[in-house]
XYZ file of C-alpha atoms in Angstrom:
622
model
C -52.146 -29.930 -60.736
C -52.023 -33.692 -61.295
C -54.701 -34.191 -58.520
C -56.920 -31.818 -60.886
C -56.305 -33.783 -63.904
C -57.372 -37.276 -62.047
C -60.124 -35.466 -61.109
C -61.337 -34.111 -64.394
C -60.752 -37.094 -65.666
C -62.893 -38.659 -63.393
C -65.412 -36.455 -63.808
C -65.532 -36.924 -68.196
C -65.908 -41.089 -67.019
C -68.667 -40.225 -64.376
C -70.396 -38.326 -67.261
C -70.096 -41.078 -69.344
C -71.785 -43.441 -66.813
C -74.866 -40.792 -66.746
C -75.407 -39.799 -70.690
C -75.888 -43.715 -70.810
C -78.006 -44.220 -68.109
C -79.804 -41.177 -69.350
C -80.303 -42.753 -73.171
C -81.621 -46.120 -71.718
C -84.845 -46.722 -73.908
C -88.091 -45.838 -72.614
C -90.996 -47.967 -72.433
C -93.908 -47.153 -74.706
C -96.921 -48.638 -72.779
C -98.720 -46.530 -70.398
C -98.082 -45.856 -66.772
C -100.113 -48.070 -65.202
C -98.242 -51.591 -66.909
C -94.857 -49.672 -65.660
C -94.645 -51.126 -62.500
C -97.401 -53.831 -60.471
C -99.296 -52.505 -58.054
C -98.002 -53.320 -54.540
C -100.222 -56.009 -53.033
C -102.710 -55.267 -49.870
C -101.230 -56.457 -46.281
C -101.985 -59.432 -44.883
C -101.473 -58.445 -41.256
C -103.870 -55.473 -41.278
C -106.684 -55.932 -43.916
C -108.686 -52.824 -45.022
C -112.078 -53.113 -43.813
C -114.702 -52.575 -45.805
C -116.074 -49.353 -46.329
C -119.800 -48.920 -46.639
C -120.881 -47.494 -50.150
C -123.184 -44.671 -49.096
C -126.594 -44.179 -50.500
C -127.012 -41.632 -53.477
C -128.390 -39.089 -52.670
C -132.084 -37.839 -52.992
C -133.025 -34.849 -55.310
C -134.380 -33.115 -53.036
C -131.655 -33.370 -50.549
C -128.770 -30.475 -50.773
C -125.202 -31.468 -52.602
C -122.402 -32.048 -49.975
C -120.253 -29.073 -50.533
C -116.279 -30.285 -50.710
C -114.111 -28.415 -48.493
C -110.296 -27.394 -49.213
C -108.074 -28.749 -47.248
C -104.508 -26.776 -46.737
C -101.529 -28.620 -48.453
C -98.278 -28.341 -46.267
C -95.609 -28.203 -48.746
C -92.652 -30.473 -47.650
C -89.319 -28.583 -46.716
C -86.731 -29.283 -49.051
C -83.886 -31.337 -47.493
C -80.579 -31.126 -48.466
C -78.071 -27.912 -49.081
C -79.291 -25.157 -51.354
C -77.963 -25.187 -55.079
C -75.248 -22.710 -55.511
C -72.997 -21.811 -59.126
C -71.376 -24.827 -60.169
C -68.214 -22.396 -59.794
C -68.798 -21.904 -56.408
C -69.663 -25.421 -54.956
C -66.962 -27.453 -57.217
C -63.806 -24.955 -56.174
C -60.660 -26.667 -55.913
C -59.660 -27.769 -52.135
C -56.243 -27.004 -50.748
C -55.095 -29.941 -51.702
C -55.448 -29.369 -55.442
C -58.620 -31.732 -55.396
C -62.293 -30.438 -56.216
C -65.075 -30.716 -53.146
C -67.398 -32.142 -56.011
C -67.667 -33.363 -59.478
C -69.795 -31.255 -61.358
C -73.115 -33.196 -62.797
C -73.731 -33.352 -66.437
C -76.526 -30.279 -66.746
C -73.700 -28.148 -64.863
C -71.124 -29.242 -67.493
C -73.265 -28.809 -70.515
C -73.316 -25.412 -69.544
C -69.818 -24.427 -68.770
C -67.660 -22.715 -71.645
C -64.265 -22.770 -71.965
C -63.129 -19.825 -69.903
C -65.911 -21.757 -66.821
C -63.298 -24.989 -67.064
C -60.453 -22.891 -66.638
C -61.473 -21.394 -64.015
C -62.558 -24.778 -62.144
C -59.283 -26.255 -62.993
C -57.004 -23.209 -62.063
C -55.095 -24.122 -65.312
C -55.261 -22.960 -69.035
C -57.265 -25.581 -71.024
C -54.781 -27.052 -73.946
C -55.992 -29.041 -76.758
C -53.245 -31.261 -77.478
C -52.622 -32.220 -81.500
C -50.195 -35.315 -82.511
C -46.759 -33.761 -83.885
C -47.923 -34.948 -87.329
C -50.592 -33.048 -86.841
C -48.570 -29.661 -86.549
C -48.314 -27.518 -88.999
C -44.747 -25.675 -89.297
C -44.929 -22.277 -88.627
C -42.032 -21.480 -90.365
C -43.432 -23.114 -93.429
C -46.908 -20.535 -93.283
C -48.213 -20.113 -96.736
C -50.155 -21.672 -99.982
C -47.881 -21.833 -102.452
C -44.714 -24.068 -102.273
C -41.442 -24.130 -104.779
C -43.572 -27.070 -106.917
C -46.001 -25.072 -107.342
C -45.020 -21.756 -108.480
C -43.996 -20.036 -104.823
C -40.457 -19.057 -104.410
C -37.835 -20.805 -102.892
C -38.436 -21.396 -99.342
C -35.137 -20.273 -98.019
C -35.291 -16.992 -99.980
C -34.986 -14.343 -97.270
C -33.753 -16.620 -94.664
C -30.655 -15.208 -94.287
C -32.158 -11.406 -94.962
C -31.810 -8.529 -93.316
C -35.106 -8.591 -90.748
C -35.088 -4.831 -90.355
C -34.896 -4.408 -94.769
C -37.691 -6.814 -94.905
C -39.889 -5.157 -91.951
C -39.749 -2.046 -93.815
C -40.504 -3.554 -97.388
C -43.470 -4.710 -96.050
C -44.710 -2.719 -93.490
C -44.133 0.432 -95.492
C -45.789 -1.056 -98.776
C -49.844 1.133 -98.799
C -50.902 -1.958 -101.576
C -51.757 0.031 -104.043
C -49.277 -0.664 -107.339
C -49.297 0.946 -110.682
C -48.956 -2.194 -112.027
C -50.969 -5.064 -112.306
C -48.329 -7.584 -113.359
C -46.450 -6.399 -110.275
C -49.138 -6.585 -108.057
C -49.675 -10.482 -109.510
C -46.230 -10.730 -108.688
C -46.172 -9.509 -104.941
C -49.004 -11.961 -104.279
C -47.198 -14.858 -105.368
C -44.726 -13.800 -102.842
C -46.838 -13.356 -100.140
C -48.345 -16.329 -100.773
C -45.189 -18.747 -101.299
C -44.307 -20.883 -98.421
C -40.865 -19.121 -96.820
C -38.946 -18.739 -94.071
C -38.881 -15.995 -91.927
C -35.624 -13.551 -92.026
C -33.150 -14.200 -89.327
C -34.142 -12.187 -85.903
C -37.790 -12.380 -86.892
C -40.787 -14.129 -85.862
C -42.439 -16.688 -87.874
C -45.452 -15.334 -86.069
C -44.649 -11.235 -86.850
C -43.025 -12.158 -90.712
C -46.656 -13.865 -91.102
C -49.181 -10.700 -89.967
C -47.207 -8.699 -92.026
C -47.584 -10.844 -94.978
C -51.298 -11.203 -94.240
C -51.346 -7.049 -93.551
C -49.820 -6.617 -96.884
C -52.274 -8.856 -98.816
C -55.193 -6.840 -97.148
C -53.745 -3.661 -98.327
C -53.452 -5.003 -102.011
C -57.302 -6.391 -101.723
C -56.560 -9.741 -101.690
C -58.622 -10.771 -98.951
C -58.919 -14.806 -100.352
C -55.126 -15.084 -100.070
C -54.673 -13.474 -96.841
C -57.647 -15.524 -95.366
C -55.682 -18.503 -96.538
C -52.633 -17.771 -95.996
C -53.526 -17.162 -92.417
C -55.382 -20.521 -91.940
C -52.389 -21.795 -93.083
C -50.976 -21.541 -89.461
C -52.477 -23.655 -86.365
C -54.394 -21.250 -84.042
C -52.519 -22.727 -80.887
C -49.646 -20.643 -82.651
C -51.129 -17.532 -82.548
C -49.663 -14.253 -80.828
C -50.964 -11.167 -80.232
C -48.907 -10.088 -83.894
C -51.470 -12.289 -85.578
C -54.113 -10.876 -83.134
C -53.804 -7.739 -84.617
C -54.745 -8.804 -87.878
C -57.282 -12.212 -87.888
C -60.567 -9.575 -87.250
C -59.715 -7.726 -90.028
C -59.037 -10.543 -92.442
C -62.494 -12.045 -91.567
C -64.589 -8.631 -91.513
C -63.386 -7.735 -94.964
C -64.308 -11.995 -95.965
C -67.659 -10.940 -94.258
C -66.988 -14.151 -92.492
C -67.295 -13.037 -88.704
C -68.015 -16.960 -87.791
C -65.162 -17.605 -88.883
C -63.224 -16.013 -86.164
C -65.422 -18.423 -83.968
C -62.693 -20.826 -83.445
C -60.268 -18.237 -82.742
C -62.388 -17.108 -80.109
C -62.841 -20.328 -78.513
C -58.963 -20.885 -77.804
C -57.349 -17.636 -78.348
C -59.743 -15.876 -77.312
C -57.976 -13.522 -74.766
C -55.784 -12.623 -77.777
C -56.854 -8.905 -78.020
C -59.388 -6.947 -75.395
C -61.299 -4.334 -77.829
C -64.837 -3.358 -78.792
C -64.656 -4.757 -81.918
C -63.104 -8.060 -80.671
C -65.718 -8.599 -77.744
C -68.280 -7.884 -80.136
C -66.882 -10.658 -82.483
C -67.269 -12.529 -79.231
C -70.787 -12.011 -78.709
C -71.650 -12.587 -82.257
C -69.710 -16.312 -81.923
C -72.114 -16.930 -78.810
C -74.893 -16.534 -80.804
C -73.828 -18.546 -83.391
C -72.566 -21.728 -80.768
C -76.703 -21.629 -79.513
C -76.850 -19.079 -77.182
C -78.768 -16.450 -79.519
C -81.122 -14.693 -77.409
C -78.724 -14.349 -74.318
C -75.889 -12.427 -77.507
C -78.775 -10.267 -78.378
C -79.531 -9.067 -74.963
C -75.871 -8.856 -74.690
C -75.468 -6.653 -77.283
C -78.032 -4.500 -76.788
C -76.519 -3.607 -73.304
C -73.372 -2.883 -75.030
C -75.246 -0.626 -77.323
C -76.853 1.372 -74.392
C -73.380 1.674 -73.059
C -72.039 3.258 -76.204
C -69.027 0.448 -76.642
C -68.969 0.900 -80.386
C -71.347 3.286 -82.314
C -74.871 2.571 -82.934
C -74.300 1.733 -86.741
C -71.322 -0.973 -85.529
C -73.828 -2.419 -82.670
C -76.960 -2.651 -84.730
C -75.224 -3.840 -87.826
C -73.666 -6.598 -85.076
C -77.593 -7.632 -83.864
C -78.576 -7.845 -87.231
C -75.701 -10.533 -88.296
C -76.270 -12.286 -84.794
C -79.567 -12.325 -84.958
C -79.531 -14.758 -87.983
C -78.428 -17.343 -85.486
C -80.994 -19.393 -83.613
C -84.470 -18.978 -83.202
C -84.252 -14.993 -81.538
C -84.748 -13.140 -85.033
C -85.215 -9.924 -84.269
C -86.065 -6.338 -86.665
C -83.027 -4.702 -86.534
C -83.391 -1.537 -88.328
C -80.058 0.134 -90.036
C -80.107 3.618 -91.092
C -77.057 5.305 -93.205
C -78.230 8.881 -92.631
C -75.581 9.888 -89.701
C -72.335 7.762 -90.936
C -69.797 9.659 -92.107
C -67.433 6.795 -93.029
C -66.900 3.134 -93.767
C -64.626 0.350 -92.385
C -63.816 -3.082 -92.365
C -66.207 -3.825 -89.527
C -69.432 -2.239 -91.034
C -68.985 -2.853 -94.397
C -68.100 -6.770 -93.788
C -71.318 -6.911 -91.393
C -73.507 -4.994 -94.139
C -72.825 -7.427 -97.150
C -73.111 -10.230 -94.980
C -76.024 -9.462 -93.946
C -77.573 -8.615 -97.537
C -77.467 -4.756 -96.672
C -75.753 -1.979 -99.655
C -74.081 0.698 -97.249
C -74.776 4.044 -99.623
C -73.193 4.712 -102.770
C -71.005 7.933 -101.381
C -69.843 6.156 -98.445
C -68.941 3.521 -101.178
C -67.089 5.649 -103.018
C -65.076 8.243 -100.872
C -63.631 5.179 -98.973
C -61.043 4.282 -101.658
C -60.424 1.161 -104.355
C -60.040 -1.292 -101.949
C -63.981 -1.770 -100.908
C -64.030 -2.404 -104.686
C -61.706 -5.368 -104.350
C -63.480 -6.604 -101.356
C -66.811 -5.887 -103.671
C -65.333 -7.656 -106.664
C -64.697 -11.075 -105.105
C -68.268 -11.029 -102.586
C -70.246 -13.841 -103.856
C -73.127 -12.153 -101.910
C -73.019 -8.935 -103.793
C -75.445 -8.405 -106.713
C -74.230 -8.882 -110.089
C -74.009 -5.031 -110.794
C -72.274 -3.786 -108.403
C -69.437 -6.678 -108.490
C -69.009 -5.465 -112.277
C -68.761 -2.046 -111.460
C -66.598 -2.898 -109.074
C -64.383 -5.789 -111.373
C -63.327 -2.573 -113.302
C -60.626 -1.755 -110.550
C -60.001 -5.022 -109.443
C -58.974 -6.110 -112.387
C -56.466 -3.103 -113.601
C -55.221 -3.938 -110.296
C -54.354 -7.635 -110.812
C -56.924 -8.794 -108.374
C -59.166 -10.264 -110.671
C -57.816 -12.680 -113.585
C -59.493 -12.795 -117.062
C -61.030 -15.824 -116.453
C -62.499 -14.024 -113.487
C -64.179 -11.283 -115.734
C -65.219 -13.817 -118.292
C -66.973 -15.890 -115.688
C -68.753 -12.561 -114.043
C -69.828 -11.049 -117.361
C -71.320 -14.410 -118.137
C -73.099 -14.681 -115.179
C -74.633 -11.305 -116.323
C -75.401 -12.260 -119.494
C -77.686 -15.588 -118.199
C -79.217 -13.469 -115.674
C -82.352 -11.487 -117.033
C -83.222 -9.548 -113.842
C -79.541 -7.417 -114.508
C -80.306 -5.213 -117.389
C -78.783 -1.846 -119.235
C -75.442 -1.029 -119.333
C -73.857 -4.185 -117.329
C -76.180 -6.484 -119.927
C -75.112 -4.799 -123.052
C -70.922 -5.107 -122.397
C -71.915 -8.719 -121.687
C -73.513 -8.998 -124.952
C -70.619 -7.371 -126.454
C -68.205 -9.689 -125.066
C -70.369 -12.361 -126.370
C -69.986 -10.882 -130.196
C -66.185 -10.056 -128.978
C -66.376 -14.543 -128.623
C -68.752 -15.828 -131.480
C -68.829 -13.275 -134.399
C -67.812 -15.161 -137.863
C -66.130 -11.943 -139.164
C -63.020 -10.888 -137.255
C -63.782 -7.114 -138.014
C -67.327 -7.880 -136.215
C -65.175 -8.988 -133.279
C -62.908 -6.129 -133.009
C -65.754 -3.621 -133.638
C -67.430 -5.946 -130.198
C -64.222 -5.132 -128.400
C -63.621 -1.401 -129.052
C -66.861 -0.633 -127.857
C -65.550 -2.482 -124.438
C -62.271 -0.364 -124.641
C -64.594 3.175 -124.672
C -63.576 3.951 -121.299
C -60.793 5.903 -119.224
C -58.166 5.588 -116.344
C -58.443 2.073 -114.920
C -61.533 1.092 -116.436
C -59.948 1.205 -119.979
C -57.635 -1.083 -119.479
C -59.748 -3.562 -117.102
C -61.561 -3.872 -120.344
C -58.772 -4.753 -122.095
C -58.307 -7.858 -119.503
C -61.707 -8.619 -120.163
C -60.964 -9.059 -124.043
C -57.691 -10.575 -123.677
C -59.002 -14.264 -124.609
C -61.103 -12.545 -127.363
C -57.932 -10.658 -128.503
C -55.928 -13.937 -128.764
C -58.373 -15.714 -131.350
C -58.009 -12.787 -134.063
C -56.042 -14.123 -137.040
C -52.951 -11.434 -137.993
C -53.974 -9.529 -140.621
C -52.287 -7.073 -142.393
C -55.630 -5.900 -143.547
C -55.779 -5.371 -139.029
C -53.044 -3.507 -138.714
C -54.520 -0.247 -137.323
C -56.168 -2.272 -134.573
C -52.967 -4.280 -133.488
C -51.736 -1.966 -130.882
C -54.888 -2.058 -128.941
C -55.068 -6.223 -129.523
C -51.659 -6.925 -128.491
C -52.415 -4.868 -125.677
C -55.208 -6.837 -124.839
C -53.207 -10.443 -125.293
C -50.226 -9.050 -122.574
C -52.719 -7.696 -120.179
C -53.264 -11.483 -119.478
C -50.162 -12.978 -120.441
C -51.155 -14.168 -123.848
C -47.764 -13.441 -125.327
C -47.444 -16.252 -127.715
C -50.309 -15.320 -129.481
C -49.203 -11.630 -129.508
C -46.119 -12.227 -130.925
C -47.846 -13.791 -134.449
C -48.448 -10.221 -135.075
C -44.567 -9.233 -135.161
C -44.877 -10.025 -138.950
C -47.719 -7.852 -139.433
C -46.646 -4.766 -137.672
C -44.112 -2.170 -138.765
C -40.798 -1.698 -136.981
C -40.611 1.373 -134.944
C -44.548 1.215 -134.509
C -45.834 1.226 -131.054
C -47.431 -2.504 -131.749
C -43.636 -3.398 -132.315
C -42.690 -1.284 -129.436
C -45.131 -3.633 -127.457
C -43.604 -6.615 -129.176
C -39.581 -6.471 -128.262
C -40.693 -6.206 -124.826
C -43.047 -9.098 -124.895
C -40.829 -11.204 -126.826
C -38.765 -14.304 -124.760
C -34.948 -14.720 -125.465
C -33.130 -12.885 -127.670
C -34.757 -10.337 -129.937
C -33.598 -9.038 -133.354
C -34.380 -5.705 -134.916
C -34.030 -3.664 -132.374
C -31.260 -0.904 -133.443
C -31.401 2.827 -132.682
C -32.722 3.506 -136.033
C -36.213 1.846 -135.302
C -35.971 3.566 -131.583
C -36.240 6.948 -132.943
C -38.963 5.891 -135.227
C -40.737 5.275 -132.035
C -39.809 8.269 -130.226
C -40.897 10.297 -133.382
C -44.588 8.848 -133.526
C -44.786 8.811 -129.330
C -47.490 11.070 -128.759
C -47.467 11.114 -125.383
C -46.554 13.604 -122.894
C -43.196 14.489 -122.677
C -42.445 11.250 -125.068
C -43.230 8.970 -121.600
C -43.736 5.892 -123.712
C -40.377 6.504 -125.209
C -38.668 6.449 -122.254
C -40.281 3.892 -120.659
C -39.545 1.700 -124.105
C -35.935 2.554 -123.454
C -35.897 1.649 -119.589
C -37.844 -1.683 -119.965
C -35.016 -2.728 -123.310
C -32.223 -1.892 -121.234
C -33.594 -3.700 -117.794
C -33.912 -7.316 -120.647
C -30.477 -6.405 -122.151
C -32.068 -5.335 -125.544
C -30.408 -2.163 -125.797
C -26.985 -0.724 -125.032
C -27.350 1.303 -121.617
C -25.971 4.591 -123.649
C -28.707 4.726 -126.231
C -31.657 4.219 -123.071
C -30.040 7.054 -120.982
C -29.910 9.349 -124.113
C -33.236 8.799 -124.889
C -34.327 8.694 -121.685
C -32.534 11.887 -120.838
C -34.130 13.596 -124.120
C -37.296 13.049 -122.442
C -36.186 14.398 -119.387
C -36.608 11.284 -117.429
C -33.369 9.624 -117.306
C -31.969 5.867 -116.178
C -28.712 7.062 -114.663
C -28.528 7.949 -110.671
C -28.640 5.987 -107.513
C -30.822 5.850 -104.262
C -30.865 3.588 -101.580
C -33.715 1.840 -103.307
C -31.769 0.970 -106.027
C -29.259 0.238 -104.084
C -30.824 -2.530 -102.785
C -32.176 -4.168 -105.132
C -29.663 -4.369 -107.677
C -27.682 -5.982 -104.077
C -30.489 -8.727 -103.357
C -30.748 -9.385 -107.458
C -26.811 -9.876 -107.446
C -27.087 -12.752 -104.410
C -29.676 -13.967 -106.356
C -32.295 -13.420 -103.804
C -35.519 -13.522 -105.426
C -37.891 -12.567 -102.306
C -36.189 -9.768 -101.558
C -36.259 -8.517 -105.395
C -40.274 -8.977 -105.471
C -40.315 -7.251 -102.022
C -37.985 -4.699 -103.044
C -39.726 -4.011 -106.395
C -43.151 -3.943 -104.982
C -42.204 -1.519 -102.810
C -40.603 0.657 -105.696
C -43.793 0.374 -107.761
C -46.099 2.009 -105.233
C -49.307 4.429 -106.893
C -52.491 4.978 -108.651
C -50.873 6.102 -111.574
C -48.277 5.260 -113.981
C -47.212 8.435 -113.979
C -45.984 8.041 -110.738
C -43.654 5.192 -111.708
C -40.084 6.896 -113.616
C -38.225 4.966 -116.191
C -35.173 4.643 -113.528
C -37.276 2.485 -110.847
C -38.468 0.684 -114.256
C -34.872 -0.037 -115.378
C -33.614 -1.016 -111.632
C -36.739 -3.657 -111.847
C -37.020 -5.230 -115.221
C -33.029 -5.794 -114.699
C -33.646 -6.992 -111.134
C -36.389 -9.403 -111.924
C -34.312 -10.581 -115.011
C -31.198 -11.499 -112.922
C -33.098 -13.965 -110.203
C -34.471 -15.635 -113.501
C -38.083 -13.838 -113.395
C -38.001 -12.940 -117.087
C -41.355 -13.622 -117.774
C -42.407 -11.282 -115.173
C -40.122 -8.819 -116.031
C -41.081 -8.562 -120.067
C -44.811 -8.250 -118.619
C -43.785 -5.400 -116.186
C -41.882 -3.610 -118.757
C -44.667 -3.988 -121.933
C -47.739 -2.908 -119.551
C -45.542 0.521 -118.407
C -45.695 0.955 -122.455
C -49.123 -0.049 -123.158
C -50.797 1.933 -120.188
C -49.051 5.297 -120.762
């Protein structure tokens, strides 16, 4: 092996030698001042040749006769694949150095083979990147403590992630579990920084976030990848509609996985490294084969064929699909294409997420698709501000999409506050997620109205608005417009930091009479989220929780477990834990135990904040 080193070696410096030689200037005068003609012999003069006389017009033109060319036989061996005639010897040595053309056009798997060895691109140790250290957000910087779960059960955490479908009820709990995901930790003993990171990056797929997981996965040197991560990279960069991004995977991992999808991800690289036309012919002989479907093999030409100078009509046609992935619909937006609107919409929120954050999508359909993202937590306020202004300025998107824009501009710049509020109600005229998307939208809006008893009826829906972003100071100068026992005030002792005062089980009932929900939900979720801060004494919340049929008492292994990792303090495990305890569509599938077991949880490892958010949107959304 060291005998093949020299020898590559020797063949980069030989190389050298040759691109020089080959970049010498050229002259720029013509051919005949290149070189001087060779002077005649002196020993053997040319004798004169007499001119012969022109001939007469009457005489017949000589007629020139062809005479046979005898084509010189090539000397020399005959060329053979640079494979072939530079094979190592038995001594480890090669019979010849490959010339420069034949190295040009060798890829990486071509040098491996030559050097019987596994090409390694070595990086400096400062270089490195710990992979126990994976992530985007360190302790600074709002991640969690690095050492969180280090000591964790590996099997507790497996399952808390693994078994977690993304989809959360809430969106301050889904902001939460990001944060996690994101922070910079340590993997739990008996686990694999490698595995711990895939199912991180799974997780953050499942929830939408496909930014995060993109970067939270680039956050780890590809030299340390494993077939864990293997399993994952395509389908972070299909639902990114990046596929060239997986290009440098490919070039040194690229034996990491042996699919269809992953060979075509090959072939699409190839194009995209300047050999177009020989990825196009390549995939069109997978497509005669049948590798993948014709919709995943034509949608793969099309994205190739963008590469190079081989642009080739690729014609894609909806009419036969029956269903949508990662793969199609990442190649379709990338490639300017709108899959149809049922395929759209039978293949569940998440295409919505990956629609919401596609700068390449048209302005519509990201709004239509922001309402989902952003009842989920994926997109911010600022987010929605920014899109709905980019509506607004644009005056090819018209109708309904232009109008909310130009209500959220009244919602901004109306003089009279009551002209605001009227701006954001007609935003709020929606249902299910929607509704309260809107309500993010507005939150900024909200936050600029001046408390006003003359308000009052609309401070519910306001404060609303304010915690749905975390605007909770400038809720809270409502608290002496509102009346105790009101479900504004309800919203209020939840929001509230510290210690709160007026909260006594005379002004509970007052809020369990006016509840008008079914079976007095609110109330008991008012109850749980009080008890979980310490607000209330734990008999009054199981009373009225029990009343409504929904009580606080009881344990489960769930609970079990997190009230265990909140007592060590553990705060990983309690985000983990509660994410997992928080999974559905629908608040209705969250109970006022799990939300009493997490509000107290998330208070303990000093997530308060988090935990008056959690508790106040359970209210607010019911």
């Amino acid at each position: 092996m060291r005998a093949v080193h020299l020898f590559a070696g020797a063949a980069l410096a030989l190389t050298s030698a040759w691109v020089a030689a080959q970049d010498a200037p050229e002259s720029l005068l013509p051919k005949m001042f290149d070189e001087p003609a060779p002077a005649p012999s002196r020993a053997a003069p040319r004798p004169a040749t007499p001119r012969p006389a022109a001939p007469s017009s009457a005489a017949p033109a000589p007629r020139s006769e062809s005479t046979p060319v005898v084509q010189a036989i090539p000397s020399g061996t005959p060329q053979v694949p640079v494979l072939a005639a530079a094979q190592q010897q038995d001594d480890g040595t090669l019979k010849r150095i490959p010339s420069l053309e034949e190295l040009e056009r060798m890829s990486p798997e071509d040098f491996e083979a030559l050097l019987g060895a596994k090409v390694v691109i070595d990086m400096p140790d400062q270089a490195r990147r710990s992979i126990d250290q994976a992530g985007l957000l360190d302790e600074s910087e709002g991640g969690l403590r690095q050492d969180s779960l280090a000591i964790q059960n590996a099997r507790l955490i497996q399952v808390a992630l693994s078994g977690n479908r993304g989809m959360l009820v809430s969106r301050w709990g889904h902001i939460l579990l990001r944060r996690a995901l994101a922070s910079r930790l340590q993997p739990p003993r008996g686990m694999s920084a490698q595995d711990f990171l895939a199912l991180r990056v799974s997780l953050l797929l499942r929830m939408g976030e496909t930014d995060a997981a993109r970067a939270v996965l680039q956050d780890m040197d590809i030299a340390d990848y494993t077939p864990a991560i293997g399993s994952v990279v395509l389908d972070v960069y299909a639902r990114n509609a990046d596929f060239t991004g997986m290009c440098p995977v490919m070039a040194t991992q690229g034996s990491l996985r042996e699919d269809p999808e992953w060979a075509l991800s090959r072939t699409i690289c190839e194009a995209f490294r300047g050999n177009s036309t020989a990825a196009i012919s390549k995939l069109e002989r997978d497509r005669n084969r049948g590798t993948m479907d014709q919709i995943d093999v034509l949608l793969a030409q099309k994205y190739a064929g963008a590469a190079g100078k081989s642009r080739r009509a690729v014609t894609i046609e909806w009419d036969k699909v029956t269903g949508l992935t990662p793969w199609r619909y990442g190649l379709a937006i990338g490639t300017g294409l709108e899959p149809p609107t049922a395929l759209i919409a039978n293949a569940g929120p998440s295409y919505d997420y990956v629609t919401a954050l596609a700068p390449m999508v048209g302005l519509a359909r990201r709004a239509a698709a922001a309402d989902r993202a952003a009842a989920a937590g994926v997109l911010s306020n600022t987010a929605m501000v920014d899109l709905y202004s980019q509506i607004y300025a644009d005056p090819d998107v018209t109708g309904e999409w232009q109008d909310r824009a130009e209500s959220l501009r009244d919602a901004y710049t109306q003089e009279d506050a009551s002209a605001r509020i009227a701006a954001m109600t007609a935003l709020w005229d929606a249902t299910g997620p929607a509704k309260y998307a809107r309500q993010v939208l507005t939150a900024a809006a909200a936050a600029r109205v001046a408390p006003s008893a003359d308000l009052v009826d609309s401070a519910p829906a306001l404060i609303a608005s304010m915690l749905s972003a975390g605007y909770d100071a400038n809720a809270l100068r409502w608290s002496t417009v509102v009346n105790a026992g009101s479900r504004g005030w309800g919203l209020l002792v939840l929001a509230a930091p510290g210690r709160v005062s007026g909260v006594d089980t005379g002004n509970i009932d007052s809020y369990v009479d006016d509840d008008d929900s079914t079976n007095k939900r609110r109330s008991a979720f008012l109850v749980a989220g009080l008890a979980g801060l310490g607000r209330v004494d734990d008999g009054v919340a199981e009373r009225v929780s029990a009343d409504t049929g929904a009580g606080i008492a009881g344990t489960s292994r769930w609970t079990q477990a997190i009230d265990s990792a909140a007592q060590r303090g553990d705060a990983a495990s309690v985000v983990l834990l509660a994410g997992f305890g928080m999974q559905g569509d629908d608040w209705q599938r969250m109970t006022p135990r799990y939300l009493f077991h997490i509000v107290s949880a998330l208070r303990q490892v000093g997530l308060d904040a988090e935990a008056r958010m959690i508790a106040a949107e359970a209210v607010a959304r019911v």
